[in-house]
CSV table of C-alpha atoms in Angstrom, one decimal:
chain,number,residue,atom,x,y,z
H,1,MET,CA,-109.4,277.9,240.7
H,2,SER,CA,-106.9,275.3,239.0
H,3,SER,CA,-103.7,276.0,237.8
H,4,SER,CA,-104.8,275.3,234.5
H,5,GLN,CA,-107.7,277.9,234.8
H,6,SER,CA,-105.5,280.4,236.3
H,7,ARG,CA,-102.1,282.1,236.5
H,8,ILE,CA,-100.3,283.8,239.5
H,9,GLU,CA,-99.5,287.4,238.9
H,10,LYS,CA,-97.7,289.5,241.7
H,11,ASP,CA,-97.1,293.4,242.2
H,12,LEU,CA,-95.7,295.4,245.3
H,13,LEU,CA,-98.8,294.3,247.4
H,14,GLY,CA,-98.3,290.6,246.7
H,15,GLU,CA,-99.6,287.7,244.5
H,16,LYS,CA,-103.2,287.4,243.0
H,17,SER,CA,-104.7,284.6,241.1
H,18,ILE,CA,-105.8,285.9,237.5
H,19,PRO,CA,-108.1,283.6,235.1
H,20,ALA,CA,-105.9,282.1,232.5
H,21,ASN,CA,-108.0,283.5,229.5
H,22,ALA,CA,-107.8,286.9,230.8
H,23,TYR,CA,-105.8,289.7,228.9
H,24,TRP,CA,-105.9,291.8,231.9
H,25,GLY,CA,-103.3,291.2,235.0
H,26,VAL,CA,-103.0,292.0,238.6
H,27,HIS,CA,-103.4,295.6,238.6
H,28,THR,CA,-106.6,295.3,236.8
H,29,SER,CA,-107.7,292.6,239.4
H,30,ARG,CA,-107.1,294.9,242.1
H,31,ALA,CA,-109.3,297.7,240.4
H,32,LEU,CA,-111.9,295.1,240.1
H,33,ASP,CA,-111.8,294.5,243.8
H,34,ASN,CA,-111.5,298.3,244.9
H,35,TYR,CA,-114.0,300.0,242.5
H,36,GLN,CA,-117.3,298.1,242.2
H,37,ILE,CA,-119.1,301.5,241.6
H,38,THR,CA,-121.3,302.1,238.7
H,39,GLY,CA,-121.4,298.5,237.0
H,40,PHE,CA,-120.3,300.3,233.9
H,41,PRO,CA,-116.7,298.9,232.8
H,42,LEU,CA,-114.4,300.9,230.4
H,43,TYR,CA,-115.8,299.1,227.4
H,44,ASN,CA,-118.9,300.9,227.7
H,45,ALA,CA,-116.8,303.9,226.2
H,46,PRO,CA,-115.4,302.4,223.1
H,47,GLU,CA,-114.0,305.6,221.9
H,48,LEU,CA,-112.0,305.7,224.9
H,49,VAL,CA,-110.7,302.2,224.8
H,50,ASN,CA,-109.8,302.9,221.1
H,51,ALA,CA,-108.1,306.1,222.3
H,52,LEU,CA,-106.0,304.6,224.9
H,53,VAL,CA,-104.6,302.1,222.6
H,54,SER,CA,-103.8,304.6,220.0
H,55,VAL,CA,-101.7,306.2,222.6
H,56,LYS,CA,-99.9,303.2,223.2
H,57,TRP,CA,-99.4,302.4,219.5
H,58,SER,CA,-97.8,306.1,219.2
H,59,ALA,CA,-95.5,305.7,222.4
H,60,ALA,CA,-94.4,302.2,220.9
H,61,LYS,CA,-93.4,303.7,217.8
H,62,ALA,CA,-91.6,306.6,219.3
H,63,ASN,CA,-90.0,304.5,221.8
H,64,ALA,CA,-88.7,302.1,219.0
H,65,ASP,CA,-87.3,305.1,217.1
H,66,LEU,CA,-85.4,306.4,220.1
H,67,ASN,CA,-84.1,302.9,221.1
H,68,VAL,CA,-86.1,303.1,224.3
H,69,ILE,CA,-87.6,299.5,223.6
H,70,PRO,CA,-86.5,296.8,221.1
H,71,ARG,CA,-88.4,297.3,217.7
H,72,ASP,CA,-89.7,293.8,217.6
H,73,ILE,CA,-91.5,294.4,220.9
H,74,ALA,CA,-92.6,297.7,219.8
H,75,GLU,CA,-94.1,296.0,216.4
H,76,ALA,CA,-96.0,293.3,218.7
H,77,ILE,CA,-97.5,296.1,220.7
H,78,GLY,CA,-98.3,298.1,217.7
H,79,LYS,CA,-100.1,295.1,216.2
H,80,ALA,CA,-101.9,294.4,219.3
H,81,CYS,CA,-103.0,298.0,219.4
H,82,LEU,CA,-104.2,298.0,216.0
H,83,GLU,CA,-106.3,294.8,216.7
H,84,ILE,CA,-108.1,296.4,219.6
H,85,ARG,CA,-108.7,299.6,217.7
H,86,GLN,CA,-110.6,297.4,215.1
H,87,GLY,CA,-112.8,296.0,217.8
H,88,ARG,CA,-111.1,293.2,219.3
H,89,LEU,CA,-110.7,292.4,223.0
H,90,HIS,CA,-112.7,295.5,224.1
H,91,ASP,CA,-114.3,293.1,226.6
H,92,GLN,CA,-111.0,292.9,228.4
H,93,PHE,CA,-111.3,296.7,229.3
H,94,VAL,CA,-113.1,295.8,232.7
H,95,VAL,CA,-112.3,298.5,235.5
H,96,ASP,CA,-115.1,300.6,236.5
H,97,VAL,CA,-115.3,304.1,234.7
H,98,ILE,CA,-115.2,305.9,238.1
H,99,GLN,CA,-111.8,304.9,240.2
H,100,GLY,CA,-109.4,306.4,242.5
H,101,GLY,CA,-106.1,307.1,241.4
H,102,ALA,CA,-106.6,309.7,238.7
H,103,GLY,CA,-107.1,307.1,235.9
H,104,THR,CA,-104.2,304.7,236.8
H,105,SER,CA,-106.2,301.4,236.8
H,106,THR,CA,-107.8,302.6,233.3
H,107,ASN,CA,-104.0,303.0,232.2
H,108,MET,CA,-102.9,299.7,233.7
H,109,ASN,CA,-105.8,297.8,232.3
H,110,ALA,CA,-104.6,298.9,228.8
H,111,ASN,CA,-101.1,298.3,229.5
H,112,GLU,CA,-101.7,294.6,230.7
H,113,VAL,CA,-104.2,293.9,227.8
H,114,VAL,CA,-101.9,295.2,225.0
H,115,ALA,CA,-98.7,293.4,226.8
H,116,ASN,CA,-100.5,289.9,226.8
H,117,ARG,CA,-101.8,290.2,223.3
H,118,ALA,CA,-98.3,291.3,222.3
H,119,ILE,CA,-97.1,288.2,224.1
H,120,GLU,CA,-99.3,286.1,222.2
H,121,LEU,CA,-98.2,287.6,218.8
H,122,LEU,CA,-94.5,286.8,219.9
H,123,GLY,CA,-95.5,283.2,220.5
H,124,GLY,CA,-95.6,283.4,224.3
H,125,LYS,CA,-98.5,282.7,226.8
H,126,LYS,CA,-100.3,285.4,228.8
H,127,GLY,CA,-98.7,286.5,232.0
H,128,ASN,CA,-95.1,286.1,230.6
H,129,TYR,CA,-94.1,289.5,231.0
H,130,LYS,CA,-90.3,288.8,230.5
H,131,LEU,CA,-91.2,289.0,226.8
H,132,VAL,CA,-93.4,292.0,226.9
H,133,HIS,CA,-93.9,293.9,230.0
H,134,PRO,CA,-97.0,296.3,230.9
H,135,ILE,CA,-94.8,298.9,232.6
H,136,GLU,CA,-91.3,298.6,231.1
H,137,HIS,CA,-92.6,298.3,227.5
H,138,VAL,CA,-96.2,299.0,226.8
H,139,ASN,CA,-95.8,302.2,229.3
H,140,ALA,CA,-92.3,303.4,228.6
H,141,SER,CA,-92.0,307.2,228.7
H,142,GLN,CA,-95.4,307.5,230.0
H,143,SER,CA,-97.6,308.4,233.1
H,144,THR,CA,-101.1,308.0,233.6
H,145,ASN,CA,-101.1,311.6,234.0
H,146,ASP,CA,-100.5,312.3,230.3
H,147,VAL,CA,-101.7,309.3,229.0
H,148,TYR,CA,-105.1,309.3,230.3
H,149,PRO,CA,-106.1,312.7,229.9
H,150,THR,CA,-104.7,312.4,226.1
H,151,ALA,CA,-106.8,309.3,225.7
H,152,VAL,CA,-110.0,311.1,227.0
H,153,LYS,CA,-109.8,313.9,224.8
H,154,ILE,CA,-109.3,311.8,221.6
H,155,GLY,CA,-112.1,309.7,223.0
H,156,LEU,CA,-114.2,312.8,223.4
H,157,ILE,CA,-113.5,314.0,219.9
H,158,ASN,CA,-114.7,310.9,218.1
H,159,ALA,CA,-117.7,310.7,220.3
H,160,ILE,CA,-118.9,314.0,219.6
H,161,VAL,CA,-118.8,313.1,215.8
H,162,GLY,CA,-122.0,311.2,216.5
H,163,LEU,CA,-123.6,313.9,218.3
H,164,SER,CA,-122.7,316.7,215.7
H,165,ARG,CA,-124.4,314.3,213.1
H,166,GLU,CA,-127.7,313.9,214.8
H,167,MET,CA,-127.9,317.3,215.8
H,168,SER,CA,-127.4,318.2,212.1
H,169,LEU,CA,-130.3,315.7,211.2
H,170,LEU,CA,-132.6,317.1,214.1
H,171,LYS,CA,-131.8,320.8,212.9
H,172,GLU,CA,-132.8,319.5,209.2
H,173,ALA,CA,-135.9,317.8,210.4
H,174,PHE,CA,-137.1,321.1,212.1
H,175,ALA,CA,-136.2,323.1,208.8
H,176,GLU,CA,-138.3,320.6,206.7
H,177,LYS,CA,-141.2,321.2,209.0
H,178,ALA,CA,-140.7,324.9,208.8
H,179,ASN,CA,-140.7,324.7,205.2
H,180,GLN,CA,-143.9,322.6,205.2
H,181,PHE,CA,-145.5,325.0,207.7
H,182,GLN,CA,-144.6,328.2,206.1
H,183,HIS,CA,-147.9,329.3,205.3
H,184,VAL,CA,-149.7,328.1,208.3
H,185,LEU,CA,-150.7,331.2,210.3
H,186,LYS,CA,-151.1,331.1,214.1
H,187,ILE,CA,-151.0,333.1,217.3
H,188,GLY,CA,-147.6,333.5,218.9
H,189,ARG,CA,-147.6,333.7,222.6
H,190,THR,CA,-145.4,335.6,225.2
H,191,GLN,CA,-145.5,334.4,229.1
H,192,LEU,CA,-148.2,332.0,227.7
H,193,GLN,CA,-150.4,334.8,226.9
H,194,ASP,CA,-151.7,335.5,223.3
H,195,ALA,CA,-149.2,337.8,221.5
H,196,VAL,CA,-149.2,338.6,217.8
H,197,PRO,CA,-149.6,336.7,214.7
H,198,MET,CA,-146.9,334.4,213.1
H,199,THR,CA,-146.6,331.3,211.0
H,200,LEU,CA,-145.9,327.9,212.2
H,201,GLY,CA,-143.1,327.6,209.9
H,202,GLN,CA,-141.3,330.8,211.7
H,203,GLU,CA,-141.9,328.8,214.9
H,204,PHE,CA,-140.3,325.6,213.8
H,205,SER,CA,-137.5,327.6,211.7
H,206,ALA,CA,-136.4,329.0,215.4
H,207,PHE,CA,-136.0,325.5,216.5
H,208,SER,CA,-133.9,324.4,213.6
H,209,VAL,CA,-131.6,327.7,214.1
H,210,MET,CA,-131.4,327.1,217.8
H,211,ILE,CA,-130.1,323.4,217.1
H,212,ALA,CA,-127.6,324.9,214.3
H,213,GLU,CA,-126.3,327.6,216.7
H,214,ASP,CA,-125.4,324.8,219.3
H,215,THR,CA,-123.8,322.9,216.7
H,216,LEU,CA,-121.5,325.5,216.2
H,217,ARG,CA,-120.8,325.9,219.9
H,218,LEU,CA,-119.8,322.2,219.8
H,219,GLN,CA,-117.3,322.8,217.4
H,220,GLU,CA,-115.8,325.7,219.0
H,221,ALA,CA,-115.6,323.8,222.4
H,222,ILE,CA,-114.2,320.5,220.8
H,223,SER,CA,-111.3,322.7,219.1
H,224,LEU,CA,-110.0,323.2,222.3
H,225,ILE,CA,-109.9,319.5,223.2
H,226,HIS,CA,-107.1,319.2,220.5
H,227,GLU,CA,-104.2,320.2,222.8
H,228,ILE,CA,-102.8,317.4,224.6
H,229,ASN,CA,-100.1,316.7,227.2
H,230,LEU,CA,-98.7,313.8,226.0
H,231,GLY,CA,-94.9,313.6,226.8
H,232,ALA,CA,-95.5,315.5,230.1
H,233,THR,CA,-95.4,312.2,232.2
H,234,ALA,CA,-96.1,312.5,236.1
H,235,ILE,CA,-96.4,316.3,236.5
H,236,GLY,CA,-95.3,317.7,233.2
H,237,THR,CA,-91.6,317.9,233.3
H,238,GLY,CA,-91.1,315.2,231.1
H,239,ILE,CA,-89.0,313.0,233.5
H,240,ASN,CA,-88.1,309.8,232.1
H,241,THR,CA,-88.6,310.5,228.3
H,242,ASP,CA,-86.2,311.4,225.5
H,243,PRO,CA,-86.2,315.2,224.4
H,244,GLU,CA,-87.6,314.0,221.0
H,245,TYR,CA,-90.4,311.6,222.6
H,246,ALA,CA,-93.2,314.2,223.1
H,247,SER,CA,-92.9,315.3,219.4
H,248,ARG,CA,-92.3,311.9,217.8
H,249,ALA,CA,-95.2,310.4,219.7
H,250,ARG,CA,-97.6,313.3,219.0
H,251,GLY,CA,-96.7,313.0,215.3
H,252,TYR,CA,-97.4,309.0,215.2
H,253,LEU,CA,-100.7,310.0,217.1
H,254,VAL,CA,-101.7,312.4,214.7
H,255,GLU,CA,-100.9,309.9,211.8
H,256,LEU,CA,-103.1,307.1,213.4
H,257,THR,CA,-106.0,309.2,214.5
H,258,GLU,CA,-106.1,311.8,211.7
H,259,LEU,CA,-106.5,314.4,214.1
H,260,GLU,CA,-105.0,317.9,214.3
H,261,LEU,CA,-103.6,317.3,217.8
H,262,VAL,CA,-101.1,320.0,219.3
H,263,THR,CA,-98.8,319.6,222.3
H,264,ALA,CA,-99.5,322.2,225.1
H,265,ALA,CA,-96.9,324.9,225.2
H,266,ASN,CA,-96.7,324.5,228.8
H,267,LEU,CA,-97.1,320.6,229.8
H,268,VAL,CA,-96.8,321.5,233.5
H,269,GLU,CA,-99.9,323.6,233.4
H,270,ALA,CA,-101.7,321.4,231.0
H,271,THR,CA,-101.2,318.4,233.1
H,272,GLN,CA,-103.1,320.0,236.2
H,273,ASP,CA,-105.6,322.0,234.0
H,274,THR,CA,-109.0,320.7,233.2
H,275,GLY,CA,-110.5,324.0,231.9
H,276,ALA,CA,-111.1,322.3,228.2
H,277,PHE,CA,-113.2,319.7,230.2
H,278,VAL,CA,-115.4,322.4,231.8
H,279,GLN,CA,-115.8,324.5,228.6
H,280,LEU,CA,-117.0,321.3,226.8
H,281,SER,CA,-119.3,320.3,229.5
H,282,GLY,CA,-120.7,323.9,229.6
H,283,VAL,CA,-121.5,323.6,226.1
H,284,LEU,CA,-123.1,320.1,226.5
H,285,LYS,CA,-125.4,321.8,229.2
H,286,ARG,CA,-126.2,324.6,226.6
H,287,ILE,CA,-127.2,322.2,224.2
H,288,ALA,CA,-129.6,320.3,226.8
H,289,VAL,CA,-131.0,323.4,228.0
H,290,LYS,CA,-132.3,324.2,224.6
H,291,LEU,CA,-133.3,320.8,223.7
H,292,SER,CA,-135.4,320.8,226.7
H,293,LYS,CA,-136.9,324.3,225.9
H,294,VAL,CA,-137.8,323.1,222.3
H,295,CYS,CA,-139.3,320.0,224.0
H,296,ASN,CA,-141.3,322.1,226.5
H,297,ASP,CA,-142.7,324.0,223.7
H,298,LEU,CA,-143.6,320.9,221.6
H,299,ARG,CA,-145.3,319.4,224.6
H,300,LEU,CA,-147.5,322.7,225.1
H,301,LEU,CA,-148.3,323.3,221.4
H,302,SER,CA,-149.5,319.6,221.1
H,303,SER,CA,-151.4,319.6,224.5
H,304,GLY,CA,-155.1,318.7,224.6
H,305,PRO,CA,-156.1,317.1,222.4
H,306,GLN,CA,-159.7,318.9,223.2
H,307,ALA,CA,-158.8,320.9,226.6
H,308,GLY,CA,-155.5,322.1,225.5
H,309,LEU,CA,-153.6,324.4,222.9
H,310,ASN,CA,-153.8,321.4,220.3
H,311,GLU,CA,-152.0,323.3,217.5
H,312,ILE,CA,-149.9,320.5,216.5
H,313,ASN,CA,-150.1,316.7,216.6
H,314,LEU,CA,-147.1,314.5,217.8
H,315,PRO,CA,-146.8,311.0,216.3
H,316,ALA,CA,-148.7,308.7,218.6
H,317,LYS,CA,-145.6,306.1,219.8
H,318,ALA,CA,-147.5,304.4,222.7
H,319,ALA,CA,-150.6,303.9,224.6
H,320,GLY,CA,-150.5,306.8,227.4
H,321,SER,CA,-152.5,305.3,230.2
H,322,SER,CA,-153.1,302.2,232.1
H,323,ILE,CA,-156.6,303.8,233.3
H,324,MET,CA,-157.6,306.3,230.7
H,325,PRO,CA,-158.7,304.6,227.4
H,326,GLY,CA,-157.6,306.5,224.4
H,327,LYS,CA,-154.9,308.7,226.1
H,328,VAL,CA,-151.8,309.5,224.2
H,329,ASN,CA,-148.7,311.1,225.8
H,330,PRO,CA,-145.7,313.3,224.4
H,331,ILE,CA,-143.3,310.6,225.6
H,332,ILE,CA,-140.5,311.2,223.0
H,333,PRO,CA,-140.3,314.9,224.3
H,334,GLU,CA,-140.5,313.7,227.8
H,335,VAL,CA,-137.5,311.4,227.5
H,336,VAL,CA,-135.5,314.2,226.0
H,337,ASN,CA,-136.4,316.2,228.8
H,338,GLN,CA,-135.0,313.8,231.2
H,339,VAL,CA,-131.9,313.4,229.3
H,340,ALA,CA,-131.4,317.2,229.5
H,341,PHE,CA,-131.9,317.0,233.1
H,342,GLU,CA,-129.1,314.5,233.5
H,343,VAL,CA,-126.6,316.6,231.4
H,344,ILE,CA,-127.2,319.4,233.5
H,345,GLY,CA,-126.5,317.5,236.6
H,346,ASN,CA,-123.4,315.9,234.9
H,347,ASP,CA,-122.0,319.6,234.3
H,348,VAL,CA,-122.4,320.1,238.1
H,349,THR,CA,-120.4,317.2,238.4
H,350,VAL,CA,-117.7,318.2,236.2
H,351,THR,CA,-117.5,321.5,237.7
H,352,MET,CA,-116.9,320.4,241.4
H,353,ALA,CA,-114.3,317.8,240.1
H,354,ALA,CA,-112.4,320.2,238.1
H,355,GLU,CA,-112.5,322.7,241.0
H,356,ALA,CA,-111.3,320.2,243.3
H,357,GLY,CA,-107.9,319.5,241.7
H,358,GLN,CA,-104.8,320.2,243.7
H,359,LEU,CA,-101.5,321.3,242.8
H,360,GLN,CA,-99.9,319.5,239.7
H,361,LEU,CA,-102.7,317.0,239.2
H,362,ASN,CA,-106.4,316.7,239.0
H,363,ALA,CA,-107.1,313.2,240.6
H,364,PHE,CA,-110.9,313.3,239.4
H,365,GLU,CA,-110.5,313.1,235.9
H,366,PRO,CA,-112.4,309.8,235.6
H,367,ILE,CA,-115.7,311.3,236.7
H,368,ILE,CA,-114.8,314.2,234.7
H,369,ALA,CA,-114.4,311.9,231.6
H,370,TRP,CA,-117.4,309.4,232.5
H,371,SER,CA,-119.8,312.6,232.9
H,372,LEU,CA,-118.8,314.0,229.5
H,373,PHE,CA,-119.0,310.6,227.8
H,374,LYS,CA,-122.5,310.0,229.4
H,375,SER,CA,-123.6,313.4,228.3
H,376,ILE,CA,-122.6,312.9,224.8
H,377,TYR,CA,-123.8,309.3,224.4
H,378,HIS,CA,-127.2,310.4,226.0
H,379,LEU,CA,-127.8,313.6,224.0
H,380,THR,CA,-126.8,311.7,220.8
H,381,ALA,CA,-129.4,309.1,221.4
H,382,ALA,CA,-132.0,311.9,222.4
H,383,CYS,CA,-131.5,313.7,219.1
H,384,ASN,CA,-131.9,310.7,217.3
H,385,THR,CA,-135.1,309.6,218.9
H,386,LEU,CA,-136.8,313.2,218.7
H,387,THR,CA,-135.9,313.4,214.9
H,388,ILE,CA,-137.2,310.0,214.1
H,389,ASN,CA,-140.1,309.3,216.5
H,390,CYS,CA,-141.3,312.8,216.9
H,391,VAL,CA,-140.1,315.9,214.6
H,392,GLN,CA,-140.6,314.0,211.4
H,393,GLY,CA,-144.1,312.9,212.1
H,394,ILE,CA,-145.3,316.2,213.5
H,395,THR,CA,-148.5,317.7,211.5
H,396,ALA,CA,-150.5,320.7,212.1
H,397,ASN,CA,-154.0,321.6,212.9
H,398,GLU,CA,-154.1,324.2,210.3
H,399,ALA,CA,-158.1,325.0,210.3
H,400,LEU,CA,-158.0,325.6,214.1
H,401,LEU,CA,-154.9,327.8,214.0
H,402,ARG,CA,-156.5,329.8,211.6
H,403,GLU,CA,-159.7,330.3,213.0
H,404,ARG,CA,-157.9,331.3,216.2
H,405,VAL,CA,-156.1,334.1,214.4
H,406,ASN,CA,-159.2,335.3,212.7
H,407,SER,CA,-161.0,335.6,216.1
H,408,SER,CA,-157.9,336.9,218.1
H,409,ALA,CA,-158.0,340.2,219.8
H,410,SER,CA,-154.3,340.2,219.3
H,411,LEU,CA,-154.9,341.6,215.4
H,412,ALA,CA,-155.6,344.8,217.2
H,413,THR,CA,-151.9,345.0,217.4
H,414,ALA,CA,-151.3,345.1,213.6
H,415,LEU,CA,-153.9,348.1,213.7
H,416,ASN,CA,-151.5,350.3,215.8
H,417,PRO,CA,-149.8,352.1,212.9
H,418,TYR,CA,-153.1,352.8,211.2
H,419,ILE,CA,-155.7,353.8,213.9
H,420,GLY,CA,-153.3,354.6,216.8
H,421,TYR,CA,-152.6,352.6,219.9
H,422,ASP,CA,-155.3,354.0,221.9
H,423,GLN,CA,-158.1,353.2,219.5
H,424,ALA,CA,-156.5,349.7,219.1
H,425,SER,CA,-156.5,349.0,222.7
H,426,GLU,CA,-160.3,350.0,222.8
H,427,ILE,CA,-161.0,347.7,220.0
H,428,ALA,CA,-158.9,344.6,221.7
H,429,LYS,CA,-160.7,345.4,225.0
H,430,LEU,CA,-164.2,345.2,223.1
H,431,ALA,CA,-163.4,342.2,221.3
H,432,LEU,CA,-162.2,340.2,224.5
H,433,LYS,CA,-165.5,341.5,226.3
H,434,THR,CA,-167.8,340.8,223.6
H,435,GLY,CA,-166.6,338.0,221.9
H,436,ARG,CA,-166.7,339.7,218.7
H,437,ARG,CA,-164.0,339.8,215.9
H,438,VAL,CA,-161.8,342.6,215.5
H,439,ASP,CA,-162.1,343.2,212.0
H,440,GLU,CA,-166.0,343.4,212.4
H,441,LEU,CA,-165.7,346.2,215.2
H,442,VAL,CA,-163.2,348.1,213.1
H,443,LEU,CA,-165.5,348.2,210.2
H,444,GLU,CA,-168.6,348.9,212.4
H,445,LYS,CA,-166.7,352.0,214.1
H,446,ASN,CA,-165.7,353.0,210.1
H,447,LEU,CA,-162.0,353.1,211.5
H,448,LEU,CA,-160.7,351.5,208.2
H,449,THR,CA,-162.2,350.6,204.9
H,450,LYS,CA,-162.9,346.8,204.1
H,451,GLU,CA,-160.1,347.1,201.5
H,452,GLU,CA,-157.9,348.7,203.9
H,453,LEU,CA,-158.2,346.2,206.6
H,454,SER,CA,-158.1,343.3,204.0
H,455,GLU,CA,-154.4,344.6,203.3
H,456,ILE,CA,-153.5,344.8,206.7
H,457,VAL,CA,-154.4,341.6,207.9
H,458,LYS,CA,-152.6,339.5,205.1
H,459,PRO,CA,-150.5,336.9,206.5
H,460,GLU,CA,-147.5,338.2,204.7
H,461,VAL,CA,-148.0,341.7,206.6
H,462,LEU,CA,-148.9,340.4,210.0
H,463,THR,CA,-145.8,338.2,210.3
H,464,GLN,CA,-142.9,340.4,208.9
H,465,PRO,CA,-141.9,343.9,208.6
H,466,ARG,CA,-143.5,346.2,206.4
H,467,ARG,CA,-143.4,349.8,205.5
H,468,ILE,CA,-146.3,351.8,206.7
H,469,ILE,CA,-148.4,353.8,204.3
H,470,ASN,CA,-151.6,355.7,204.3
H,471,LYS,CA,-151.3,356.0,207.9
H,472,LYS,CA,-154.6,357.6,209.6
H,473,PRO,CA,-153.9,360.9,211.0
């Protein structure tokens, strides 16, 4: 590479040739050599990139106030950070999301990109670190060990906004179907066996409530992520910072991000503890488990269409087979199932990484962070496709459902309060043996009048509590 196409930078390990147009420098270059792991650079997590430069902006403002760095340099750093927050230079955040060093390469990547853009703003050329130094200026009063976890938390908070929105839309889609199907009577099931009547609306309402509950659990978990350790530097003692730095930097960070961030009461504890990440991961796993259960139900309810339950119809989105003509598969629930499996696996990864932390620092926060971001991104996409490509287009096979209720031996359960459990059991047994309807057998044996029976098996009576009157002796 010619000198016009490159520049030489050096660190404690020696010199390296850096592409002339690169905003990153020698530390990032070494990370590119060392961490070819996932093939996913940092720019795949834009919320994390924006959070990193938000921390750098806040630190620069605080450091200028405290005369730690010159104000003109702080202003150039601040302008560079704001540009990046607007989406510029994201492609320069190139280190692998999984890395050794507890996130040091991520922090250095940010330091170098911000420094080189600030140098340009001051009229210099990239690599002229006498103007703006990645460590002396951009990283002043900071350590990876407080910058990285703080940025990860801010990034997660912002990423979860999208997940919460998609979960709310999914909840509403199920609620709309619940309203649409509120009068569609069907047989409920326990252990895959016929149980008692319910409405399809009640079934879909349960799905809506399940998603709503998990949305609340997500908000509870994210509230813990608002505690940060910025100002802790290496291990939580705040070495190399002004006594006012932590408070000032947090104040600026709150101003920029509009988040209610709080400084941890004990920075030594906060620097080594990853419990909030474990809590969040557990909630994401809970969401995944519940979504997967719902998708299992949708696949079962739509199974067939001729030899299965065939209670509902999922929208046909693709041909289902290269050999079986006319076959259509439940591909949207299937893809959501697979996302759920991944998220559950990510939770195991977060658990092991959090447990493996030693003494004053957890070196494995990069895999924790990437596991959480992946779970959030993929759950967000899964909820979106489930809403748009599946739930909104579901229809019910109402006539079939009604006929199954009318011919089901499970109707005998509704007779318990009126004819007694023993006689109801005999009726159910006979109905299953002969294939005759419960109402026919009850009338034939003169256990109830036609009027009484008609009142007992009304849909509104079968699917909700009702005061028992005129009970037979």
